XYZ file of C-alpha atoms in Angstrom:
125
model
C 1.277 30.114 65.219
C 2.837 31.330 62.021
C 3.067 30.011 58.459
C 5.750 30.831 56.001
C 5.301 29.951 52.326
C 8.256 30.190 49.882
C 8.020 30.517 46.177
C 9.996 31.405 43.145
C 12.457 28.525 42.945
C 13.259 26.755 39.691
C 15.920 25.728 37.242
C 18.247 28.370 35.901
C 21.522 28.404 34.031
C 24.735 29.625 35.557
C 24.828 33.416 35.486
C 21.059 33.741 35.587
C 18.787 35.191 38.289
C 15.842 34.103 40.431
C 13.780 35.846 43.058
C 12.427 33.931 46.002
C 9.496 35.185 48.036
C 8.413 34.277 51.598
C 4.958 35.080 52.558
C 4.249 35.141 56.322
C 0.922 34.908 58.029
C -0.601 34.111 61.340
C 1.157 36.724 63.457
C 2.730 40.125 63.208
C 6.493 40.069 62.372
C 7.220 43.710 62.856
C 9.828 43.103 65.416
C 11.162 39.825 64.340
C 14.110 38.632 62.367
C 13.608 36.824 59.001
C 16.223 34.651 57.385
C 16.969 32.557 54.372
C 18.891 29.299 54.607
C 19.658 26.567 52.178
C 20.551 22.929 52.251
C 22.229 21.107 49.495
C 22.251 17.174 49.334
C 24.475 15.680 51.931
C 25.307 18.999 53.483
C 24.013 20.925 56.682
C 21.540 23.703 56.390
C 23.466 26.857 56.086
C 22.677 30.587 56.545
C 22.327 32.756 53.436
C 20.837 36.034 54.414
C 18.793 37.744 57.098
C 16.905 41.060 57.803
C 15.372 42.538 60.846
C 11.744 43.746 60.402
C 12.301 46.892 62.467
C 15.517 48.712 61.652
C 16.208 46.764 58.631
C 19.692 45.491 59.448
C 20.844 43.016 56.883
C 23.209 40.110 57.042
C 24.810 37.813 54.311
C 26.982 34.874 54.254
C 30.289 35.782 52.516
C 29.712 33.474 49.606
C 26.646 35.484 48.419
C 27.698 39.034 49.056
C 27.491 41.107 45.989
C 25.142 38.631 44.325
C 22.150 38.179 46.554
C 19.880 40.878 47.965
C 17.403 40.360 50.804
C 14.560 42.785 51.200
C 11.182 43.076 52.960
C 7.748 44.491 52.375
C 6.337 45.130 55.819
C 2.800 45.857 54.490
C 2.729 42.544 52.733
C 4.557 40.489 55.463
C 6.820 39.252 52.752
C 10.510 38.825 52.450
C 12.394 38.493 49.110
C 15.761 37.051 48.117
C 16.941 38.370 44.703
C 19.642 36.036 43.542
C 21.787 37.171 40.602
C 24.862 35.681 38.934
C 23.931 32.262 40.221
C 26.499 29.478 40.373
C 26.111 25.688 40.320
C 27.169 25.702 43.960
C 24.019 27.676 44.884
C 21.933 24.680 44.000
C 19.955 23.788 47.105
C 16.570 23.740 48.740
C 16.187 27.315 50.159
C 14.161 27.791 53.326
C 12.628 30.879 54.838
C 12.710 31.172 58.607
C 11.431 33.493 61.193
C 12.515 34.254 64.866
C 10.371 35.735 67.483
C 13.398 36.674 69.680
C 14.556 40.129 69.698
C 18.313 39.326 70.009
C 18.503 36.335 67.599
C 21.910 35.717 66.115
C 21.039 35.788 62.390
C 23.182 32.877 61.216
C 22.201 30.439 63.861
C 19.455 28.237 62.545
C 18.559 26.853 66.049
C 17.369 30.322 67.088
C 14.635 30.386 64.478
C 11.189 29.317 65.395
C 9.238 28.970 62.272
C 10.277 27.454 58.999
C 8.779 27.215 55.450
C 8.497 24.067 53.406
C 11.373 25.034 51.229
C 11.811 25.698 47.497
C 14.225 24.072 45.172
C 16.808 26.143 43.273
C 18.814 24.267 40.660
C 21.607 26.043 38.784
C 23.020 24.166 35.721
C 26.539 24.705 34.401
């Protein structure tokens, strides 16, 4: 089993920044893929960013490129999402996810095996 715990959400004005953290425990993630997803009210959960533990390949959805940065700390089993230049349309519950499959397609939420409880991010205009 694995547990993922997100933190760092909150309320911020447009143009501001937040950093989300996802602490993983319960198993070793050195060969897994970690992802961030978000879900706004009435919308489907969408991929935001992903990073592979080994190799460090990084993936972003087009709408956050240049504004968000995903990173990892292998020693702490923690993944971060630095969000800059936030916009009202970034408002959502943000979820951390982990995949135990080597060839996971990063933006496919159905290929992830573990999920955190989510953290609310609200961007006011």
